[in-house]
Amino acid sequence: MGIYNNYIDGKFISSESKKTFPSINPSNEKVLGYFQESNKKDLDNAVKSAWKGYKLWNNVPAPKRGDILLNISKLLKENKERLSKILTMEMGKIISEARGDVQEAIDVFEYMAGEGRRLFGITTPSELREKFCMTTRRSLGICALITPWNFPIAIPSWKISAALICGNSVIFKPSSDTPLCAYELVKIFDEAGIPGGVVNLITGKGEEIGNEIIKNKNISAISFTGSREVGEHILKNSYTHRVGLELGGKNPIIIMDDANLDLALDGVIWGGFGTTGQRCTAASRVIIHKNIKKEFEDKLVKRTKKLRLGDGLKEGIDVGPLIAERAISKVDFYVSSGKKEGAHLLCGGKKINKKGFFYEPTIFSNVKKEMRIAQEEIFGPVISLINVKNLDEAIDICNSVEYGLSSSIYTENIKNAFKAIEKIEAGITYVNSSTIGSEVHLPFGGVKGTGNGIREGGFLGIDEFSEIKTVYIDYSGKLQKAQIDLVRIK
Ligand code: UN1
């Protein structure tokens, strides 16, 4: 079984701790490899290396940085099938979805490569004559990126591509559930010509290495995607104030009585059970107009019972395993909580008794908005169905949770669609499509407890990793005082 190293200063090296941890295939519980259990010393080395990398990289013209990002995109494309298989083996999502995960990385590196020739600032007129006003972007320094296991290639790529194009260096701390994907990604960076020190990979426990990251005074920015508890801990305790957070979701789909029900059905199955419900954008609440409740529930249960669970590498599988045993316990906890609070279990509700962390796709009906299954993020294959009499009530229910990432409405009525767009408290609203499926050239992020206002991806993605400088150039040759020297028209 292979032992995989950290990547510091352009070299693959082992941890000072001399300890490793395994990464496990959630479909069969077999060990895929052993990874470095890094400690403070490793982080200090990574910071030293990242500082050296920063000095070099920040001096490379942005379009040239873009050339290397484009190389990364090309290499990812060449390695797409190989990486997708590794991703399925390590994270569990079915192979077609794993290909999507890798494709998202290919796309975002290509997009951010182009950003090297934009990185726009603004110019705007001055209130005084012979004075010029503009903004430019500056890099931040060393960015620590702490990334989740559910999109183990795509999410690190959103963050790394944006951090790099802005001229920063990176310390990449991936989830301990998917270190192999991280390692393979970094190997591609190395091959693509990223200079030593610019990207550094350290694997290890969040409680240890993550806590060292947040205390470190040389790290200028932290970007984290993961659970709300950890996000709040980082926000409260980190030395740098520049923290970007993408936390959970409790994403609703509204289905109106004028909706195309078959289309909505596809959207609910995909949003609720795609990636085994392990997406921040998963559709975990389905808010159904009472007139179509019975018809929709029947169709949904019939379709759900046909879903095939299994190893995502095999043909014909619809739903892969959960990430780990702890995820089974969490889903089980919410299933019992739903039953106790009086929701009606329509199907599923059990783990599968075989090797691997498989759980039946589960649906509860007659869910009330205050129940825990309607309020808290489960991150598993559980859908809560809630009935409403009209759109206003549906929107109230959408907004009754602490999260606000994604949302969706199925309706053939344009008035309903626009009302939902206006009133739903969320960073993303889809019309006649599920809660998942963001594209890399558009901003991704949420409101309320989902984060702290940042957006990743797209043209706003670079804001997280750059600082704006405002520049005034006075070429009048005299002292001109803004707000005091009022320019006379004649
Ligand atoms: C996540 O849910 O954690 O829109 C990220 C989507 C993907 C990204 C999801 N493009 O579902």
Short mmCIF file of C-alpha atoms and ligand atoms in Angstrom, two decimals:
data_model
loop_
_atom_site.label_atom_id
_atom_site.label_comp_id
_atom_site.label_asym_id
_atom_site.label_seq_id
_atom_site.Cartn_x
_atom_site.Cartn_y
_atom_site.Cartn_z
CA MET A 1 0.00 0.00 0.00
CA GLY A 2 1.38 3.38 -0.99
CA ILE A 3 2.49 6.09 1.39
CA TYR A 4 1.84 9.58 0.08
CA ASN A 5 3.78 12.67 1.07
CA ASN A 6 3.09 16.31 1.64
CA TYR A 7 4.23 18.73 -1.06
CA ILE A 8 6.35 21.58 0.29
CA ASP A 9 8.75 23.85 -1.60
CA GLY A 10 8.22 21.85 -4.78
CA LYS A 11 9.19 18.53 -3.16
CA PHE A 12 7.16 15.57 -1.97
CA ILE A 13 8.29 15.05 1.63
CA SER A 14 7.09 13.19 4.69
CA SER A 15 5.80 14.77 7.88
CA GLU A 16 8.08 15.55 10.81
CA SER A 17 5.60 13.54 12.90
CA LYS A 18 6.53 10.27 11.17
CA LYS A 19 2.86 9.37 11.51
CA THR A 20 0.36 8.56 8.79
CA PHE A 21 -3.37 7.98 8.47
CA PRO A 22 -5.31 5.91 5.94
CA SER A 23 -7.75 7.00 3.28
CA ILE A 24 -10.59 4.55 2.80
CA ASN A 25 -12.82 3.63 -0.11
CA PRO A 26 -16.35 4.15 1.26
CA SER A 27 -17.79 1.52 -1.12
CA ASN A 28 -15.78 -1.38 0.29
CA GLU A 29 -13.84 0.03 3.29
CA LYS A 30 -10.50 -0.89 1.71
CA VAL A 31 -7.48 1.31 2.39
CA LEU A 32 -6.39 3.34 -0.65
CA GLY A 33 -3.16 4.66 0.81
CA TYR A 34 -1.54 6.31 3.82
CA PHE A 35 -1.09 10.04 4.18
CA GLN A 36 1.03 12.32 6.34
CA GLU A 37 -0.36 13.30 9.71
CA SER A 38 1.23 16.72 9.67
CA ASN A 39 2.03 18.80 12.73
CA LYS A 40 3.04 22.36 13.61
CA LYS A 41 6.57 21.88 12.29
CA ASP A 42 5.23 20.85 8.89
CA LEU A 43 2.99 23.88 8.84
CA ASP A 44 5.94 26.13 9.72
CA ASN A 45 7.89 24.60 6.85
CA ALA A 46 4.94 25.08 4.52
CA VAL A 47 4.62 28.72 5.59
CA LYS A 48 8.33 29.32 4.99
CA SER A 49 8.05 27.74 1.58
CA ALA A 50 4.83 29.63 0.76
CA TRP A 51 6.48 32.92 1.65
CA LYS A 52 9.33 32.20 -0.76
CA GLY A 53 6.78 31.10 -3.35
CA TYR A 54 4.78 34.28 -2.83
CA LYS A 55 7.77 36.56 -3.44
CA LEU A 56 8.39 34.85 -6.75
CA TRP A 57 4.83 34.35 -7.91
CA ASN A 58 3.53 37.79 -7.06
CA ASN A 59 6.18 39.16 -9.41
CA VAL A 60 5.05 37.08 -12.37
CA PRO A 61 2.74 39.12 -14.64
CA ALA A 62 -0.83 37.93 -14.21
CA PRO A 63 -1.26 36.83 -17.86
CA LYS A 64 1.83 34.62 -17.42
CA ARG A 65 0.36 33.16 -14.25
CA GLY A 66 -2.67 32.50 -16.43
CA ASP A 67 -0.53 30.49 -18.87
CA ILE A 68 0.32 28.04 -16.10
CA LEU A 69 -3.30 27.84 -14.99
CA LEU A 70 -4.23 26.98 -18.56
CA ASN A 71 -1.60 24.22 -18.53
CA ILE A 72 -3.24 22.87 -15.38
CA SER A 73 -6.61 22.90 -17.09
CA LYS A 74 -5.18 20.99 -20.08
CA LEU A 75 -3.47 18.40 -17.89
CA LEU A 76 -6.64 17.89 -15.89
CA LYS A 77 -8.45 17.30 -19.16
CA GLU A 78 -5.87 14.72 -20.27
CA ASN A 79 -6.17 12.98 -16.91
CA LYS A 80 -9.92 13.33 -16.55
CA GLU A 81 -10.84 9.65 -16.67
CA ARG A 82 -8.03 8.56 -14.35
CA LEU A 83 -8.80 11.29 -11.81
CA SER A 84 -12.54 10.59 -11.96
CA LYS A 85 -11.97 6.95 -11.07
CA ILE A 86 -9.72 7.88 -8.15
CA LEU A 87 -12.36 10.36 -7.03
CA THR A 88 -15.11 7.73 -7.08
CA MET A 89 -12.91 5.29 -5.17
CA GLU A 90 -12.01 7.78 -2.49
CA MET A 91 -15.16 9.85 -2.11
CA GLY A 92 -17.83 7.44 -3.35
CA LYS A 93 -19.85 9.56 -5.79
CA ILE A 94 -20.84 7.67 -8.93
CA ILE A 95 -18.45 7.89 -11.86
CA SER A 96 -20.60 10.19 -14.02
CA GLU A 97 -20.70 12.68 -11.14
CA ALA A 98 -16.99 12.26 -10.50
CA ARG A 99 -16.40 13.24 -14.12
CA GLY A 100 -18.49 16.33 -13.46
CA ASP A 101 -16.37 17.15 -10.41
CA VAL A 102 -13.16 16.95 -12.46
CA GLN A 103 -14.78 18.88 -15.32
CA GLU A 104 -15.63 21.68 -12.91
CA ALA A 105 -11.91 21.90 -12.08
CA ILE A 106 -10.96 21.90 -15.78
CA ASP A 107 -13.44 24.72 -16.39
CA VAL A 108 -12.46 26.86 -13.44
CA PHE A 109 -8.73 26.73 -14.23
CA GLU A 110 -9.53 27.73 -17.80
CA TYR A 111 -11.78 30.54 -16.60
CA MET A 112 -9.28 31.85 -14.05
CA ALA A 113 -6.46 31.64 -16.63
CA GLY A 114 -8.43 34.19 -18.65
CA GLU A 115 -8.87 36.28 -15.52
CA GLY A 116 -5.09 36.83 -15.73
CA ARG A 117 -5.82 39.18 -18.63
CA ARG A 118 -8.68 40.91 -16.81
CA LEU A 119 -8.36 41.28 -13.02
CA PHE A 120 -10.34 44.42 -13.67
CA GLY A 121 -10.36 47.49 -11.54
CA ILE A 122 -12.52 50.50 -12.27
CA THR A 123 -11.82 53.99 -13.48
CA THR A 124 -14.21 56.76 -12.65
CA PRO A 125 -14.15 60.56 -13.03
CA SER A 126 -12.89 62.80 -10.27
CA GLU A 127 -14.91 65.68 -8.84
CA LEU A 128 -11.83 67.85 -9.47
CA ARG A 129 -10.19 68.84 -12.75
CA GLU A 130 -6.96 67.19 -13.89
CA LYS A 131 -7.28 64.35 -11.46
CA PHE A 132 -7.66 60.66 -12.35
CA CYS A 133 -9.28 57.95 -10.19
CA MET A 134 -9.00 54.20 -10.47
CA THR A 135 -8.77 50.99 -8.50
CA THR A 136 -6.23 48.21 -8.86
CA ARG A 137 -6.00 44.78 -7.27
CA ARG A 138 -3.27 43.58 -4.95
CA SER A 139 -2.51 40.08 -3.84
CA LEU A 140 -2.91 39.14 -0.17
CA GLY A 141 0.10 36.91 0.54
CA ILE A 142 -0.19 33.35 1.80
CA CYS A 143 -3.70 31.92 1.54
CA ALA A 144 -4.61 28.79 3.52
CA LEU A 145 -7.35 26.80 1.83
CA ILE A 146 -9.20 24.24 3.92
CA THR A 147 -11.38 22.14 1.69
CA PRO A 148 -14.11 19.50 2.03
CA TRP A 149 -14.38 15.94 0.80
CA ASN A 150 -17.65 16.19 -1.14
CA PHE A 151 -16.12 17.94 -4.16
CA PRO A 152 -12.51 16.91 -3.59
CA ILE A 153 -11.20 18.11 -6.96
CA ALA A 154 -13.65 20.90 -7.87
CA ILE A 155 -13.76 22.91 -4.64
CA PRO A 156 -9.98 23.05 -4.06
CA SER A 157 -9.71 24.08 -7.71
CA TRP A 158 -12.18 27.01 -7.32
CA LYS A 159 -10.13 28.30 -4.45
CA ILE A 160 -6.62 27.54 -5.71
CA SER A 161 -7.21 28.93 -9.22
CA ALA A 162 -8.61 32.21 -7.86
CA ALA A 163 -5.90 32.55 -5.19
CA LEU A 164 -3.14 31.88 -7.72
CA ILE A 165 -4.30 34.17 -10.48
CA CYS A 166 -4.40 37.04 -7.98
CA GLY A 167 -0.71 36.42 -7.21
CA ASN A 168 -0.99 34.66 -3.85
CA SER A 169 0.76 31.52 -2.72
CA VAL A 170 -1.24 28.68 -1.23
CA ILE A 171 -1.22 26.23 1.65
CA PHE A 172 -3.71 23.55 0.75
CA LYS A 173 -5.15 21.51 3.62
CA PRO A 174 -7.64 19.01 2.20
CA SER A 175 -10.18 16.96 4.12
CA SER A 176 -8.69 13.85 5.70
CA ASP A 177 -11.36 11.83 3.89
CA THR A 178 -9.99 12.68 0.45
CA PRO A 179 -6.23 13.27 0.64
CA LEU A 180 -5.53 11.13 -2.44
CA CYS A 181 -7.55 13.45 -4.68
CA ALA A 182 -5.63 16.38 -3.22
CA TYR A 183 -2.32 14.65 -3.81
CA GLU A 184 -3.20 13.88 -7.43
CA LEU A 185 -4.27 17.47 -8.00
CA VAL A 186 -1.01 18.80 -6.63
CA LYS A 187 0.95 16.39 -8.82
CA ILE A 188 -0.76 17.98 -11.81
CA PHE A 189 0.23 21.47 -10.59
CA ASP A 190 3.82 20.29 -10.32
CA GLU A 191 3.74 18.88 -13.85
CA ALA A 192 2.10 22.05 -15.19
CA GLY A 193 5.07 24.14 -14.06
CA ILE A 194 3.87 25.83 -10.88
CA PRO A 195 7.14 26.98 -9.27
CA GLY A 196 8.18 25.37 -5.95
CA GLY A 197 6.62 26.99 -2.88
CA VAL A 198 3.67 28.53 -4.72
CA VAL A 199 1.32 25.68 -3.79
CA ASN A 200 2.02 23.59 -0.70
CA LEU A 201 0.01 20.57 0.37
CA ILE A 202 -0.19 19.41 3.96
CA THR A 203 -2.50 16.64 5.02
CA GLY A 204 -3.59 15.84 8.55
CA LYS A 205 -6.17 16.33 11.22
CA GLY A 206 -8.28 19.45 11.18
CA GLU A 207 -8.14 19.72 14.97
CA GLU A 208 -4.36 19.83 14.87
CA ILE A 209 -3.23 21.36 11.60
CA GLY A 210 -6.36 23.45 11.07
CA ASN A 211 -5.93 25.01 14.48
CA GLU A 212 -2.28 25.78 13.75
CA ILE A 213 -3.34 27.44 10.50
CA ILE A 214 -5.81 29.76 12.19
CA LYS A 215 -3.24 30.85 14.81
CA ASN A 216 -0.46 31.47 12.31
CA LYS A 217 0.37 35.16 11.93
CA ASN A 218 2.03 34.77 8.54
CA ILE A 219 -1.12 33.54 6.85
CA SER A 220 -2.97 36.44 5.27
CA ALA A 221 -6.23 34.76 4.36
CA ILE A 222 -8.17 31.61 5.09
CA SER A 223 -10.81 30.14 2.86
CA PHE A 224 -12.90 27.32 4.27
CA THR A 225 -15.73 25.18 2.93
CA GLY A 226 -17.28 22.78 5.39
CA SER A 227 -19.48 22.58 8.45
CA ARG A 228 -21.01 25.51 10.24
CA GLU A 229 -19.43 24.64 13.59
CA VAL A 230 -15.92 24.60 12.14
CA GLY A 231 -16.61 27.73 10.11
CA GLU A 232 -17.71 29.62 13.19
CA HIS A 233 -14.70 28.37 15.13
CA ILE A 234 -12.39 29.67 12.37
CA LEU A 235 -14.15 33.02 12.23
CA LYS A 236 -13.90 33.53 15.99
CA ASN A 237 -10.37 32.29 16.50
CA SER A 238 -8.31 33.08 13.43
CA TYR A 239 -5.53 35.62 13.55
CA THR A 240 -6.33 36.99 10.12
CA HIS A 241 -9.63 38.79 9.69
CA ARG A 242 -9.70 37.82 6.08
CA VAL A 243 -11.73 34.65 6.27
CA GLY A 244 -13.96 33.30 3.50
CA LEU A 245 -16.59 30.81 4.59
CA GLU A 246 -18.87 28.52 2.63
CA LEU A 247 -20.93 26.54 5.10
CA GLY A 248 -24.02 24.44 4.77
CA GLY A 249 -27.43 24.64 3.25
CA LYS A 250 -30.99 23.44 3.77
CA ASN A 251 -32.03 23.97 0.22
CA PRO A 252 -35.71 23.96 -0.76
CA ILE A 253 -37.48 23.09 -3.98
CA ILE A 254 -40.96 24.60 -4.30
CA ILE A 255 -43.34 22.72 -6.56
CA MET A 256 -46.41 24.73 -7.53
CA ASP A 257 -49.63 23.18 -8.78
CA ASP A 258 -48.92 24.63 -12.24
CA ALA A 259 -45.52 22.91 -12.47
CA ASN A 260 -44.47 20.33 -15.02
CA LEU A 261 -44.52 17.47 -12.51
CA ASP A 262 -42.27 15.08 -14.40
CA LEU A 263 -39.64 17.76 -14.72
CA ALA A 264 -39.96 18.54 -11.02
CA LEU A 265 -39.66 14.86 -10.22
CA ASP A 266 -36.35 14.62 -12.08
CA GLY A 267 -35.15 17.70 -10.21
CA VAL A 268 -36.08 16.35 -6.79
CA ILE A 269 -34.42 12.97 -7.39
CA TRP A 270 -31.27 14.63 -8.71
CA GLY A 271 -31.14 17.35 -6.05
CA GLY A 272 -32.01 15.08 -3.13
CA PHE A 273 -30.14 11.89 -3.95
CA GLY A 274 -27.38 13.01 -6.33
CA THR A 275 -24.01 12.68 -4.54
CA THR A 276 -26.06 10.70 -1.97
CA GLY A 277 -27.34 14.03 -0.68
CA GLN A 278 -23.84 15.08 0.30
CA ARG A 279 -23.80 18.50 -1.31
CA CYS A 280 -24.10 21.88 0.32
CA THR A 281 -26.60 22.49 -2.45
CA ALA A 282 -28.58 19.25 -1.97
CA ALA A 283 -32.37 19.58 -2.12
CA SER A 284 -33.34 18.46 1.36
CA ARG A 285 -36.75 20.14 1.59
CA VAL A 286 -39.44 19.80 -1.04
CA ILE A 287 -42.30 22.22 -0.53
CA ILE A 288 -45.35 20.99 -2.44
CA HIS A 289 -48.61 22.70 -3.30
CA LYS A 290 -51.43 20.73 -1.66
CA ASN A 291 -53.33 20.27 -4.96
CA ILE A 292 -50.61 18.01 -6.36
CA LYS A 293 -49.33 16.47 -3.12
CA LYS A 294 -50.75 12.98 -3.57
CA GLU A 295 -49.82 12.63 -7.23
CA PHE A 296 -46.30 13.92 -6.69
CA GLU A 297 -45.61 11.82 -3.59
CA ASP A 298 -46.71 8.63 -5.31
CA LYS A 299 -44.52 9.29 -8.32
CA LEU A 300 -41.56 10.26 -6.15
CA VAL A 301 -41.69 7.16 -3.99
CA LYS A 302 -42.02 4.92 -7.04
CA ARG A 303 -38.96 6.49 -8.66
CA THR A 304 -36.94 6.47 -5.43
CA LYS A 305 -37.51 2.77 -4.87
CA LYS A 306 -36.00 2.08 -8.29
CA LEU A 307 -32.70 3.81 -7.50
CA ARG A 308 -29.78 1.39 -7.57
CA LEU A 309 -27.25 1.69 -4.74
CA GLY A 310 -23.72 0.45 -5.08
CA ASP A 311 -20.10 1.04 -5.94
CA GLY A 312 -20.07 4.12 -8.16
CA LEU A 313 -17.44 2.61 -10.46
CA LYS A 314 -19.94 0.03 -11.68
CA GLU A 315 -22.26 0.69 -14.59
CA GLY A 316 -25.91 1.41 -13.84
CA ILE A 317 -25.48 2.64 -10.26
CA ASP A 318 -27.51 5.72 -9.31
CA VAL A 319 -26.47 6.32 -5.71
CA GLY A 320 -23.08 5.70 -4.10
CA PRO A 321 -22.17 5.30 -0.43
CA LEU A 322 -21.94 7.94 2.29
CA ILE A 323 -18.45 9.13 3.07
CA ALA A 324 -17.89 7.26 6.34
CA GLU A 325 -19.44 5.38 9.23
CA ARG A 326 -19.96 8.65 11.11
CA ALA A 327 -22.21 9.84 8.28
CA ILE A 328 -24.40 6.74 8.68
CA SER A 329 -24.80 7.55 12.37
CA LYS A 330 -25.72 11.13 11.57
CA VAL A 331 -28.35 10.13 9.00
CA ASP A 332 -29.71 7.50 11.40
CA PHE A 333 -29.98 10.13 14.10
CA TYR A 334 -32.09 12.38 11.85
CA VAL A 335 -34.26 9.51 10.68
CA SER A 336 -35.14 8.66 14.29
CA SER A 337 -35.65 12.32 15.04
CA GLY A 338 -38.08 12.62 12.08
CA LYS A 339 -40.06 9.63 13.29
CA LYS A 340 -40.15 10.90 16.86
CA GLU A 341 -41.36 14.32 15.80
CA GLY A 342 -44.24 12.75 13.87
CA ALA A 343 -43.13 12.89 10.24
CA HIS A 344 -44.30 10.03 8.06
CA LEU A 345 -41.57 7.77 6.65
CA LEU A 346 -42.55 7.00 3.05
CA CYS A 347 -39.51 4.96 2.10
CA GLY A 348 -35.92 4.20 3.08
CA GLY A 349 -34.72 4.93 6.60
CA LYS A 350 -32.19 2.13 6.97
CA LYS A 351 -28.55 1.49 6.36
CA ILE A 352 -27.65 -1.40 4.09
CA ASN A 353 -26.01 -4.31 5.82
CA LYS A 354 -23.00 -4.96 3.66
CA LYS A 355 -19.45 -3.63 3.40
CA GLY A 356 -19.39 0.08 2.62
CA PHE A 357 -21.36 2.99 4.02
CA PHE A 358 -24.63 2.61 2.15
CA TYR A 359 -27.93 4.12 3.24
CA GLU A 360 -31.31 3.80 1.57
CA PRO A 361 -32.67 6.91 -0.13
CA THR A 362 -35.20 8.16 2.40
CA ILE A 363 -38.34 10.28 2.14
CA PHE A 364 -40.45 11.78 4.91
CA SER A 365 -43.86 13.33 4.23
CA ASN A 366 -46.06 15.56 6.40
CA VAL A 367 -42.97 17.32 7.66
CA LYS A 368 -43.56 20.51 9.62
CA LYS A 369 -41.20 23.40 9.18
CA GLU A 370 -40.02 23.41 12.80
CA MET A 371 -38.96 19.75 12.84
CA ARG A 372 -35.23 19.13 13.05
CA ILE A 373 -35.27 17.27 9.73
CA ALA A 374 -36.65 20.45 8.16
CA GLN A 375 -34.20 22.78 9.87
CA GLU A 376 -30.79 21.11 10.13
CA GLU A 377 -28.37 19.99 7.47
CA ILE A 378 -28.34 16.19 7.28
CA PHE A 379 -25.84 15.78 4.42
CA GLY A 380 -27.29 12.45 3.40
CA PRO A 381 -30.03 10.95 1.23
CA VAL A 382 -33.03 12.27 3.15
CA ILE A 383 -35.78 14.42 1.65
CA SER A 384 -38.45 16.14 3.74
CA LEU A 385 -41.76 16.86 2.03
CA ILE A 386 -43.74 19.82 3.34
CA ASN A 387 -47.23 20.76 2.12
CA VAL A 388 -48.44 24.32 1.54
CA LYS A 389 -51.58 26.08 0.31
CA ASN A 390 -49.94 28.82 -1.73
CA LEU A 391 -46.70 30.46 -2.82
CA ASP A 392 -46.53 32.92 0.08
CA GLU A 393 -46.60 30.09 2.57
CA ALA A 394 -43.99 28.21 0.51
CA ILE A 395 -41.65 31.19 0.54
CA ASP A 396 -42.11 31.65 4.30
CA ILE A 397 -41.08 28.04 4.78
CA CYS A 398 -38.10 28.45 2.46
CA ASN A 399 -36.93 31.33 4.60
CA SER A 400 -37.60 29.68 7.95
CA VAL A 401 -34.12 28.13 8.26
CA GLU A 402 -30.78 29.57 9.29
CA TYR A 403 -29.17 28.76 5.95
CA GLY A 404 -29.52 30.39 2.54
CA LEU A 405 -27.40 28.75 -0.15
CA SER A 406 -29.47 27.35 -2.99
CA SER A 407 -33.19 27.17 -3.79
CA SER A 408 -35.50 26.25 -6.63
CA ILE A 409 -39.05 26.67 -7.87
CA TYR A 410 -40.94 24.60 -10.40
CA THR A 411 -43.74 26.59 -11.98
CA GLU A 412 -45.02 27.41 -15.45
CA ASN A 413 -46.22 30.80 -14.21
CA ILE A 414 -43.78 33.64 -14.70
CA LYS A 415 -45.29 35.65 -11.84
CA ASN A 416 -44.57 32.84 -9.39
CA ALA A 417 -41.05 32.51 -10.73
CA PHE A 418 -40.21 36.17 -10.31
CA LYS A 419 -41.78 36.34 -6.88
CA ALA A 420 -39.59 33.42 -5.79
CA ILE A 421 -36.48 35.05 -7.26
CA GLU A 422 -37.27 38.22 -5.33
CA LYS A 423 -38.37 36.78 -2.01
CA ILE A 424 -36.37 33.63 -1.33
CA GLU A 425 -33.45 34.33 0.98
CA ALA A 426 -30.67 32.45 -0.78
CA GLY A 427 -27.51 33.06 -2.77
CA ILE A 428 -28.83 30.99 -5.68
CA THR A 429 -32.35 30.46 -7.07
CA TYR A 430 -33.06 28.08 -9.91
CA VAL A 431 -36.28 28.20 -11.94
CA ASN A 432 -37.47 24.88 -13.34
CA SER A 433 -34.24 23.15 -12.48
CA SER A 434 -32.89 21.53 -9.33
CA THR A 435 -30.90 23.15 -6.49
CA ILE A 436 -27.61 21.87 -7.88
CA GLY A 437 -25.71 22.65 -11.03
CA SER A 438 -23.80 25.89 -10.52
CA GLU A 439 -21.45 26.90 -13.33
CA VAL A 440 -17.92 28.17 -12.75
CA HIS A 441 -18.32 31.56 -14.42
CA LEU A 442 -21.12 32.58 -12.05
CA PRO A 443 -20.81 33.47 -8.38
CA PHE A 444 -21.43 30.67 -5.87
CA GLY A 445 -22.28 31.35 -2.26
CA GLY A 446 -25.06 32.01 0.18
CA VAL A 447 -26.67 34.30 2.71
CA LYS A 448 -27.45 33.99 6.44
CA GLY A 449 -25.71 31.08 8.20
CA THR A 450 -24.37 29.73 4.91
CA GLY A 451 -21.33 31.94 4.98
CA ASN A 452 -19.97 35.39 5.54
CA GLY A 453 -20.96 36.99 2.28
CA ILE A 454 -18.15 35.88 -0.01
CA ARG A 455 -18.79 34.41 -3.43
CA GLU A 456 -16.59 31.88 -5.15
CA GLY A 457 -16.25 31.19 -8.85
CA GLY A 458 -16.95 33.65 -11.62
CA PHE A 459 -16.01 37.29 -11.76
CA LEU A 460 -16.59 37.78 -8.02
CA GLY A 461 -14.38 34.79 -7.15
CA ILE A 462 -11.27 36.95 -7.28
CA ASP A 463 -12.59 39.37 -4.64
CA GLU A 464 -11.98 36.74 -1.97
CA PHE A 465 -8.29 36.60 -2.86
CA SER A 466 -7.40 40.18 -3.71
CA GLU A 467 -7.40 43.52 -2.02
CA ILE A 468 -8.61 46.67 -3.76
CA LYS A 469 -6.36 49.71 -3.83
CA THR A 470 -7.89 53.06 -4.70
CA VAL A 471 -5.54 55.34 -6.63
CA TYR A 472 -5.84 59.11 -7.16
CA ILE A 473 -3.48 60.80 -9.61
CA ASP A 474 -3.49 64.58 -9.57
CA TYR A 475 -1.85 66.09 -12.63
CA SER A 476 -3.00 69.68 -12.06
CA GLY A 477 0.29 70.66 -10.47
CA LYS A 478 -1.46 72.36 -7.54
CA LEU A 479 -2.97 71.31 -4.22
CA GLN A 480 -6.62 70.41 -4.90
CA LYS A 481 -8.84 69.61 -1.95
CA ALA A 482 -11.71 67.18 -2.45
CA GLN A 483 -15.01 68.35 -0.95
CA ILE A 484 -13.50 71.78 -0.20
CA ASP A 485 -12.40 73.19 -3.55
CA LEU A 486 -15.76 73.12 -5.29
CA VAL A 487 -15.25 73.26 -9.03
CA ARG A 488 -17.14 76.13 -10.66
CA ILE A 489 -18.85 75.37 -13.90
CA LYS A 490 -18.08 78.77 -15.42
C1 UN1 B 1 -21.41 21.76 -2.96
O1 UN1 B 1 -22.60 21.51 -2.95
O2 UN1 B 1 -20.72 21.53 -1.98
O3 UN1 B 1 -23.90 23.30 -7.97
C2 UN1 B 1 -20.77 22.33 -4.18
C3 UN1 B 1 -23.35 22.28 -7.56
C4 UN1 B 1 -21.88 22.06 -7.82
C5 UN1 B 1 -21.08 22.55 -6.66
C6 UN1 B 1 -21.62 22.10 -5.37
N1 UN1 B 1 -21.48 22.71 -9.02
O4 UN1 B 1 -24.00 21.46 -6.94
#
